[in-house]
Short mmCIF file of C-alpha atoms in Angstrom, two decimals:
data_model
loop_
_atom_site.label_atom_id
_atom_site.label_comp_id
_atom_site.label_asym_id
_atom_site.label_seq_id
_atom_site.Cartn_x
_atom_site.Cartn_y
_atom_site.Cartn_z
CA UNK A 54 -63.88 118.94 67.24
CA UNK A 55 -63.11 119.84 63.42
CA UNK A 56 -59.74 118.58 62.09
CA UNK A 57 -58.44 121.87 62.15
CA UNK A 58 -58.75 122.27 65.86
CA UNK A 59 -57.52 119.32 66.67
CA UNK A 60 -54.28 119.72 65.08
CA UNK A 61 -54.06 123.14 66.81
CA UNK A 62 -54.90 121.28 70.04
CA UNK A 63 -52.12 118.90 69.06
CA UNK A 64 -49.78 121.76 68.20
CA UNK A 65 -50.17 122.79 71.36
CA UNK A 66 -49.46 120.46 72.86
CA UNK A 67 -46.14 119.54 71.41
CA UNK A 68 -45.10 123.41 71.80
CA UNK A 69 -45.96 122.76 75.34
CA UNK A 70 -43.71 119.61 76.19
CA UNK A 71 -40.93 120.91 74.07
CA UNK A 72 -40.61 124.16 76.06
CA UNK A 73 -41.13 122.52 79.52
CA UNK A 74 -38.39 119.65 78.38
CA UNK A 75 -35.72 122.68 77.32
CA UNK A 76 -36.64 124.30 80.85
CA UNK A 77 -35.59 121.55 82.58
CA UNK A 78 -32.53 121.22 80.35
CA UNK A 79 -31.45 124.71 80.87
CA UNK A 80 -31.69 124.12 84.59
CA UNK A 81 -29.39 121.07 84.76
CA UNK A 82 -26.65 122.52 82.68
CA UNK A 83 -26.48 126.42 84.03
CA UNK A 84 -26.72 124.08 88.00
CA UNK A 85 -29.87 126.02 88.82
CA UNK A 86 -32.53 125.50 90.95
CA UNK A 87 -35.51 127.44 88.49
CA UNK A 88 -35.91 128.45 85.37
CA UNK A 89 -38.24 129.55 82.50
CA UNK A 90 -38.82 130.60 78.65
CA UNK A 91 -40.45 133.79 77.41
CA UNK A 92 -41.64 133.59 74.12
CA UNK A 93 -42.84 135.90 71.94
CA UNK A 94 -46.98 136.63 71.64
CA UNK A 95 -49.22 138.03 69.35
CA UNK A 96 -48.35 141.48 70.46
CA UNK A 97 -44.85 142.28 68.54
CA UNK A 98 -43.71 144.16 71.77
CA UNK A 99 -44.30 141.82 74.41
CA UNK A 100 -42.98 139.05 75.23
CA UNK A 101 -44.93 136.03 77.79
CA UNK A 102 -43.72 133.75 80.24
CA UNK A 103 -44.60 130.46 78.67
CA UNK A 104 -42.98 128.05 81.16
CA UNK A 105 -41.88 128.60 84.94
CA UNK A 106 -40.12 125.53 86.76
CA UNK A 107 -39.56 125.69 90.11
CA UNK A 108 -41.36 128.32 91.81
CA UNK A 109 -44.86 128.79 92.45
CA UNK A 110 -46.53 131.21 89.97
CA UNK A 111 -48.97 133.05 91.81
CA UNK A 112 -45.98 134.62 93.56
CA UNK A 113 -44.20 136.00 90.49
CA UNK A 114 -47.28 137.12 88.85
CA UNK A 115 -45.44 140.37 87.70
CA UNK A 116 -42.87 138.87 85.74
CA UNK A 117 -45.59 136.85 83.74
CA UNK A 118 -45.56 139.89 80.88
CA UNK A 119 -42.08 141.16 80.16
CA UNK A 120 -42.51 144.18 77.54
CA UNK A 121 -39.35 144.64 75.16
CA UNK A 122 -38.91 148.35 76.05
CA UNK A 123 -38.19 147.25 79.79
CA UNK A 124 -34.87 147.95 81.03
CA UNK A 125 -34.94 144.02 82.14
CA UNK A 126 -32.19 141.18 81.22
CA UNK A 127 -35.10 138.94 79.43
CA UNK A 128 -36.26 141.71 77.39
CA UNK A 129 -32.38 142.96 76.52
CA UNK A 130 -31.57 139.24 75.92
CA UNK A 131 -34.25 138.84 72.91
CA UNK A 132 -34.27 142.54 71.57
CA UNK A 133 -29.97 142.13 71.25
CA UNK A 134 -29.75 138.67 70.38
CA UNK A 135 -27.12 138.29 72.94
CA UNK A 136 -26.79 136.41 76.46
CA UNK A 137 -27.27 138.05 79.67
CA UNK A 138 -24.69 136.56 82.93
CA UNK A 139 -25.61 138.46 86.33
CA UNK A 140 -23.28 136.73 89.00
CA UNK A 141 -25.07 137.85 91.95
CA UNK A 142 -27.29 140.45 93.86
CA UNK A 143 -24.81 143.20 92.94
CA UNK A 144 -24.47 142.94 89.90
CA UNK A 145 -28.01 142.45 89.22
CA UNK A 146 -28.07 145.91 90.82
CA UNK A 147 -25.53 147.40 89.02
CA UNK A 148 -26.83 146.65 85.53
CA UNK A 149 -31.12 146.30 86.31
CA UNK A 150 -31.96 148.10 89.27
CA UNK A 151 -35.91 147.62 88.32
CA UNK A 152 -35.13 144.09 88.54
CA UNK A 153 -32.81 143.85 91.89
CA UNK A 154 -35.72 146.24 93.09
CA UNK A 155 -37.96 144.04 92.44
CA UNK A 156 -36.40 140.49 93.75
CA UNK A 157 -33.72 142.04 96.05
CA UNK A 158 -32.21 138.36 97.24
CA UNK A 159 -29.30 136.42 96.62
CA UNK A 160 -28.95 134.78 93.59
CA UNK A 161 -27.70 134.88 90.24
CA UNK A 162 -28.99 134.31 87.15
CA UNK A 163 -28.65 133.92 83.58
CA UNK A 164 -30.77 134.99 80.11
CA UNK A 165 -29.71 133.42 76.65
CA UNK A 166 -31.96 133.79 73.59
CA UNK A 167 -34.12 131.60 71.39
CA UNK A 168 -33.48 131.86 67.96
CA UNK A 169 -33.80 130.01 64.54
CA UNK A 170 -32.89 130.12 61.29
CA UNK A 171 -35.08 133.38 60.47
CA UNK A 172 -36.71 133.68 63.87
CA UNK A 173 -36.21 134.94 67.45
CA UNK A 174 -38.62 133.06 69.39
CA UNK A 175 -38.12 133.97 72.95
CA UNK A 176 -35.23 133.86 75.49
CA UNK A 177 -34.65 131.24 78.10
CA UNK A 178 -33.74 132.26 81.92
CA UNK A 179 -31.88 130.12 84.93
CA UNK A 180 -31.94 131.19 88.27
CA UNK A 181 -28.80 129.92 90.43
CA UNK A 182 -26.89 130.31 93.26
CA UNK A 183 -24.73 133.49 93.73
CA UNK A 184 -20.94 132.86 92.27
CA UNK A 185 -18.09 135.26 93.06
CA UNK A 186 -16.70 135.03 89.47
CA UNK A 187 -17.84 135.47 86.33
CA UNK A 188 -15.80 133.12 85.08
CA UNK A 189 -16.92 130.19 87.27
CA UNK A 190 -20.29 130.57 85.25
CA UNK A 191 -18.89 130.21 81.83
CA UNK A 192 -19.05 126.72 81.51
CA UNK A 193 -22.35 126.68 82.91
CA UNK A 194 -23.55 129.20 79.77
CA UNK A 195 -22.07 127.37 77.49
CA UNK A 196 -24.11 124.22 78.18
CA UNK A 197 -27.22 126.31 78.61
CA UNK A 198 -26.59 128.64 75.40
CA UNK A 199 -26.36 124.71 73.73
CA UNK A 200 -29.89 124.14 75.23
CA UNK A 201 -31.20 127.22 73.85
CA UNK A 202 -29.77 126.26 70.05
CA UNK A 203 -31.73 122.98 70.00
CA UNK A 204 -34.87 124.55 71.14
CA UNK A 205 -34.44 127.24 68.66
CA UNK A 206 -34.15 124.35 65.96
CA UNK A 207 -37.06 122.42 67.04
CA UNK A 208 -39.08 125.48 67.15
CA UNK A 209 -38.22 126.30 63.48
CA UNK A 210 -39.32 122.78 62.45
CA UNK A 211 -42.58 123.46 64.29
CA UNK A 212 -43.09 126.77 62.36
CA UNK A 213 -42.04 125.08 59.40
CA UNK A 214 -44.77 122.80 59.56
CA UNK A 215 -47.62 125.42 59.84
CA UNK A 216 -47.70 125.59 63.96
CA UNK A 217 -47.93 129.02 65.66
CA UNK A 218 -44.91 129.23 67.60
CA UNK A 219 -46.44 132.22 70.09
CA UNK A 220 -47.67 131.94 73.41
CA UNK A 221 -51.06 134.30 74.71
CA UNK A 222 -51.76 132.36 77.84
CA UNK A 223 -50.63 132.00 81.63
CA UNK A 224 -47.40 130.24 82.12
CA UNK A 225 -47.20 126.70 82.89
CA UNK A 226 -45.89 126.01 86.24
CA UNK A 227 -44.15 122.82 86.63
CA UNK A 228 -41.69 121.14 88.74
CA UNK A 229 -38.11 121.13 88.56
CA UNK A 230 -36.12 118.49 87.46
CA UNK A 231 -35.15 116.10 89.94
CA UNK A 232 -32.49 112.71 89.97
CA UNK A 233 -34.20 109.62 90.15
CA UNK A 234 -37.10 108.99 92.65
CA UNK A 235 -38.44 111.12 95.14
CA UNK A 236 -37.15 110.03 98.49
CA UNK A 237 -40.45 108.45 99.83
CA UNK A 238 -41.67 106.89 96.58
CA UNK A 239 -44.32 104.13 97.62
CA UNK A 240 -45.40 102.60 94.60
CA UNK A 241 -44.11 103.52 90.71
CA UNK A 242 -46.66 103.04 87.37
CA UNK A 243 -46.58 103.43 83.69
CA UNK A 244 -49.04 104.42 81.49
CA UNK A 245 -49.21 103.93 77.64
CA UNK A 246 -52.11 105.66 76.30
CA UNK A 247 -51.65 103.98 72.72
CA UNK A 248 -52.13 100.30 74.39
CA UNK A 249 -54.24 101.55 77.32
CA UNK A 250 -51.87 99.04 79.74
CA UNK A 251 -50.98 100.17 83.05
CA UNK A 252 -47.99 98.73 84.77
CA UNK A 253 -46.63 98.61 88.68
CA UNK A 254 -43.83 97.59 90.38
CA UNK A 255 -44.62 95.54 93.71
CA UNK A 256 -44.94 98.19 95.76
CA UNK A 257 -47.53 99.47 93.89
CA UNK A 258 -49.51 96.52 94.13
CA UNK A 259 -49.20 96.04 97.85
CA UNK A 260 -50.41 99.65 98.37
CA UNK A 261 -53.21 98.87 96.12
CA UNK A 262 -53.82 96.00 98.01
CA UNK A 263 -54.37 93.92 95.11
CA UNK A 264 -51.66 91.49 92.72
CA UNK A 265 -49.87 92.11 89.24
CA UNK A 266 -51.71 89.47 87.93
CA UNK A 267 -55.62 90.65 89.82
CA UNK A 268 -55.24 93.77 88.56
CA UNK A 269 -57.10 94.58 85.43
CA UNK A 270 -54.49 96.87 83.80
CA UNK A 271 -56.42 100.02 82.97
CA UNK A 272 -55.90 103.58 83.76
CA UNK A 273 -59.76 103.40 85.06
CA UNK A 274 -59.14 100.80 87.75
CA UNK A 275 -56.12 102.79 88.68
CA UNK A 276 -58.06 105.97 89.54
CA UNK A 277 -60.87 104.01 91.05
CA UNK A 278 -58.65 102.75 93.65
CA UNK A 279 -56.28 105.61 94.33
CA UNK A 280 -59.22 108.19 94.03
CA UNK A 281 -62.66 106.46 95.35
CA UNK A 282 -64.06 109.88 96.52
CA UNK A 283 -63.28 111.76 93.00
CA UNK A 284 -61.87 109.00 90.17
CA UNK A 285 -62.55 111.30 87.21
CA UNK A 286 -60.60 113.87 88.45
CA UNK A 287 -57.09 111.67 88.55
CA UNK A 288 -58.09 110.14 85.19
CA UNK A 289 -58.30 113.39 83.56
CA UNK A 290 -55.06 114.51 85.41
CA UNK A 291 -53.18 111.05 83.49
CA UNK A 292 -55.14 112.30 79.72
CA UNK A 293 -53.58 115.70 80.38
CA UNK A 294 -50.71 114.50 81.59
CA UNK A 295 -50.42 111.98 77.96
CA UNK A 296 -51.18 115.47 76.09
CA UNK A 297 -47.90 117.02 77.62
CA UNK A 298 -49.41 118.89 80.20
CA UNK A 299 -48.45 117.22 83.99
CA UNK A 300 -49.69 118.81 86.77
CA UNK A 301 -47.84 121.36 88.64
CA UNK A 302 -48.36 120.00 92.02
CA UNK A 303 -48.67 116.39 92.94
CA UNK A 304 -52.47 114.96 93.73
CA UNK A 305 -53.64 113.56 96.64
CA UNK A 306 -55.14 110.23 96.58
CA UNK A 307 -55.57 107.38 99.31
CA UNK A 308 -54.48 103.72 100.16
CA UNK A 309 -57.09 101.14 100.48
CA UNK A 310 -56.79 102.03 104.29
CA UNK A 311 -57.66 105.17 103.86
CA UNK A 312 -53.73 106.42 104.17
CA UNK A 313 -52.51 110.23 102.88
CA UNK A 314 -50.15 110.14 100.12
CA UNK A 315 -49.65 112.31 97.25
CA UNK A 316 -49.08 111.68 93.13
CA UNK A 317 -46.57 113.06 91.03
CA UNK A 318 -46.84 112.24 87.46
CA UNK A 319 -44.52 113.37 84.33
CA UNK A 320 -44.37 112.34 80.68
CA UNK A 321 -41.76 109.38 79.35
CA UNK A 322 -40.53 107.68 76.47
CA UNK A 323 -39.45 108.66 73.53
CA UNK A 324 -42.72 110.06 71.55
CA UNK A 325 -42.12 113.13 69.66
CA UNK A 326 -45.29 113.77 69.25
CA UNK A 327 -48.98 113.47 71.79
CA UNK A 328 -49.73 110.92 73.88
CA UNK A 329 -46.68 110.47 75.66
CA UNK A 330 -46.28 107.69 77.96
CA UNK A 331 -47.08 108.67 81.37
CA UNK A 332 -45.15 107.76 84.46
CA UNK A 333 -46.24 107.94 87.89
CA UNK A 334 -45.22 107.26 91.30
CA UNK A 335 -46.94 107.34 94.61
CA UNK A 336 -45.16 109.27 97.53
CA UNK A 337 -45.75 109.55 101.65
CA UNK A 338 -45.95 112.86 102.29
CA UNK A 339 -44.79 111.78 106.09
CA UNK A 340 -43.99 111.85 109.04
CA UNK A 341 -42.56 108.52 107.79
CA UNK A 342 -39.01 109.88 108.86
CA UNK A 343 -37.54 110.23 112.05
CA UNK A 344 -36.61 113.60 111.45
CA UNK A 345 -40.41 114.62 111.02
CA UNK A 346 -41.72 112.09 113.68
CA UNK A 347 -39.70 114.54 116.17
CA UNK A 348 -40.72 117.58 114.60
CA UNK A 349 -44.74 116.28 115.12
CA UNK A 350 -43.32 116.46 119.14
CA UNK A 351 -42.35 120.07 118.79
CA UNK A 352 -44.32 123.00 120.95
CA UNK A 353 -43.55 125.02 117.86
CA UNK A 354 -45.61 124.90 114.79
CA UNK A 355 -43.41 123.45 111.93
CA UNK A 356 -44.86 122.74 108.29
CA UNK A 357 -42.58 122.96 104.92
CA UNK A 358 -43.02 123.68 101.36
CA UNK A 359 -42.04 122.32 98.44
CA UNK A 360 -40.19 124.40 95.54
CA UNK A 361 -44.38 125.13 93.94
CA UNK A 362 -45.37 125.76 97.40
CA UNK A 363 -47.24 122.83 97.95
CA UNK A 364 -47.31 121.63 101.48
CA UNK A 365 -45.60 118.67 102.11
CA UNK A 366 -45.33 118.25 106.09
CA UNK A 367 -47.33 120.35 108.81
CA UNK A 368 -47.11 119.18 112.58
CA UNK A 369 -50.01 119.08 115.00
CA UNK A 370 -49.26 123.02 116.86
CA UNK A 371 -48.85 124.25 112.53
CA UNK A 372 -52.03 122.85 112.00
CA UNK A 373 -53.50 124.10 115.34
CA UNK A 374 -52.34 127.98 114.82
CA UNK A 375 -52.85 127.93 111.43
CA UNK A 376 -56.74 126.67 111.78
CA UNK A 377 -56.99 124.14 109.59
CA UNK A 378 -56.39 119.81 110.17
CA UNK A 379 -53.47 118.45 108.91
CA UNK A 380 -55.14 116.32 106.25
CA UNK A 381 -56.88 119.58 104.66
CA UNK A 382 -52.85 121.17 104.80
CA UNK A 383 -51.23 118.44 103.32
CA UNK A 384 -50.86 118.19 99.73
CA UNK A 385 -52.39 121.22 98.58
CA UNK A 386 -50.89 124.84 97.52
CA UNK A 387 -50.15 127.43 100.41
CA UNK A 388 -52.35 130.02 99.25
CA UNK A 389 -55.22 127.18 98.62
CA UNK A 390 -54.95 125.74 102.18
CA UNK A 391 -54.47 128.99 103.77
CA UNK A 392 -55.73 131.83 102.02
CA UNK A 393 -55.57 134.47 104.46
CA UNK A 394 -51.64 134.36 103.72
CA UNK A 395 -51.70 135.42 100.15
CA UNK A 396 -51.38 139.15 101.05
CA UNK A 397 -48.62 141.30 99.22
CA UNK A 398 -47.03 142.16 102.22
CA UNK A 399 -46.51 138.47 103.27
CA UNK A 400 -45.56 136.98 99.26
CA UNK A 401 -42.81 139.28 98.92
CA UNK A 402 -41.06 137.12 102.23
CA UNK A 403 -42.20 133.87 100.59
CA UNK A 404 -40.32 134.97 97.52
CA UNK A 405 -37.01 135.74 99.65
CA UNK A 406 -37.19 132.23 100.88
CA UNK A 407 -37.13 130.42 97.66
CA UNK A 408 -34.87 132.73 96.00
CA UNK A 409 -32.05 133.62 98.87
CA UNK A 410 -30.10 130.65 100.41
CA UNK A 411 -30.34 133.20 103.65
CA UNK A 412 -33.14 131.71 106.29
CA UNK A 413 -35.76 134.57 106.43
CA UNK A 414 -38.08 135.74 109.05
CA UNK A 415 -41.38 137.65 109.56
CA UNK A 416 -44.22 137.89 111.35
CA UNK A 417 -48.03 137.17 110.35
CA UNK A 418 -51.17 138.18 111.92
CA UNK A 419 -54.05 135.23 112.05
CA UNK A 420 -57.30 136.37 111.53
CA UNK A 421 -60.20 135.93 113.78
CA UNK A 422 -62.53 132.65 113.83
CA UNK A 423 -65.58 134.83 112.35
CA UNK A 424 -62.91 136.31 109.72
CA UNK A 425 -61.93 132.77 108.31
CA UNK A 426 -65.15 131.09 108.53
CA UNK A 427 -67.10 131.02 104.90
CA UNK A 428 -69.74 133.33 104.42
CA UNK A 429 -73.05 132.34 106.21
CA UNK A 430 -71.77 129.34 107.67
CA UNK A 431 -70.10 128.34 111.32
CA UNK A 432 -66.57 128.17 111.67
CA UNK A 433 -64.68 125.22 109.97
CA UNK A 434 -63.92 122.09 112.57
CA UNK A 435 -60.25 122.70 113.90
CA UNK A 436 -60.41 126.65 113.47
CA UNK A 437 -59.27 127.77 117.02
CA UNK A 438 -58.24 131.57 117.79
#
């Protein structure tokens, strides 16, 4: 790689983590449960999703391009340099029927643009829970509208220094930002990829089935004992990870007995610039809790999703009508682990329920043994009709 491309690469990069960081920002201060950045491309009149936290992006595939002559809040926001507040459904409805047509759930949301010292870069978006006054949401704006002035800063610097502060790609999904530790942590790790050390708390260790002071210390033994099948996948996954680009979804990997669990890793520190520290932590997936261990007695079939649609939980009947064993369900994205389900008539549903606090209910049709089985093979083991 020539000098020049790697300081692209590396501009990149840090566009990347600064506009995933501001996303999460944006989502604690307006209280929201997703959120994104558009930012302008190479085309003057379009603008691209660059960042979506919180929702899975195959399912809002049409809102990846946002065109400026679009009678849409995002594309208002950035052509007006001014902030967009819908308070709920109806109001979304009232001022962008396209969009209410297009996402017609409850929830509110909320648009504020990007801007620097000579620049509009893009506009960043919240989407929150309905509110019955507008005034309830002020504060919330406020703190997000602050969000949007630092990232309009930091862009500036970037373009100051020579980067090209335009994105031309598919958005980066990512996960919202969560409090603390996921509920059924197992085992926490650090990374520094400037001293190459790895470092574990004791529950680490004991699901490694190995001691702080056995261990050797580097990312390489790491992956070869939470990935035996596939190490060079997971070690890519922490490199990418370093370079400001974490996976969407957490990874499955395995205990030295051969146990399920998943891996959710994020950047850390204080680096402004790639590699980033890397932190990690290793989570059961379940049925550790009671609440699950009844569900895996239920006659109906039961699985949940997280917020990316990743599968988190699936009970025996789930598994059983949806054709597929649990441990080929667990850990991986809906329309991965069950691709007759990504049909338009079905995503538009799937959409309600991460958008609308409202429960939501349809029906699906399986397809027949011979119609899920791959091409020129036998049905998979556990496919029943």
């Amino acid at each position: 790689m020539t000098g020049s491309a790697e300081r692209e690469d590396q501009a990149l990069n840090s566009l990347a983590a600064l506009l995933s960081g501001s996303v999460a920002d944006a989502i604690r201060a307006a209280r929201g449960f997703a959120g994104g950045v558009y930012l302008r491309s190479s085309s003057p009149e379009l603008l691209r999703l660059a960042v979506l936290a919180g929702l899975p992006g195959q399912l809002f595939r049409g809102w990846w391009r946002m065109p400026l002559d679009r009678p849409f809040p995002a594309a208002d926001s950035h052509r007006l340099g001014m902030e967009v507040l819908l308070t709920d459904a109806t109001e979304t409805m009232r001022r962008y029927p396209q969009l209410a047509a297009g996402l017609p759930f409850q929830f509110g949301s909320l648009y504020v643009p990007v801007v620097g010292a000579s620049s509009s870069f893009g506009v960043l978006t919240v989407l929150r829970p309905s509110a019955s006054d507008a005034n309830d949401v002020l504060p919330d704006r406020d703190r997000m509208t602050a969000v949007a002035e630092n990232l309009g800063t930091a862009l500036s610097v970037l373009e100051k220094d020579g980067a090209e502060v335009v994105w031309d790609g598919e958005p980066m999904c990512v996960r919202p930002p969560v409090e603390g530790l996921p509920r059924r942590y197992v085992g926490r790790f650090t990374w520094d990829p400037v001293t190459g050390e790895v470092t574990g708390d004791d529950a680490l260790w004991a699901l490694l089935g190995t001691g702080a002071g056995a261990f050797p210390g580097t990312p390489q033994a790491l992956t070869h004992t939470l990935a035996l099948d596939d190490p060079h996948v997971l070690l890519a996954a922490l490199h990418e990870t370093a370079a400001g680009r974490p996976p969407a979804h957490p990874l499955p990997v395995h205990t030295v007995n051969g146990g399920l669990r998943l891996l959710e890793l994020w950047t850390s520190g204080n680096a402004l610039l790639p590699p980033y520290a890397v932190g990690g932590a290793v989570i059961d997936p379940g049925p550790g809790s009671a609440a699950d261990g009844a569900a895996d007695l239920l006659p109906e079939g039961v699985f949940a999703l997280d917020r990316l649609g990743l599968i988190t939980y699936v009970n025996p009947r789930a598994a059983e009508l949806l054709g597929r064993p649990r441990p080929e369900l667990l850990g991986r994205p809906l329309w991965q682990a069950v691709p007759w389900l990504n049909q338009p008539s079905y995503e538009d549903h799937l959409r309600g329920a991460l958008l609308s606090p409202e429960p939501v209910h349809f029906q699906v049709a399986r397809p027949s043994v011979a119609a899920r089985a791959p091409p020129g093979g036998p049905p998979r083991q556990g496919q029943s009709q």
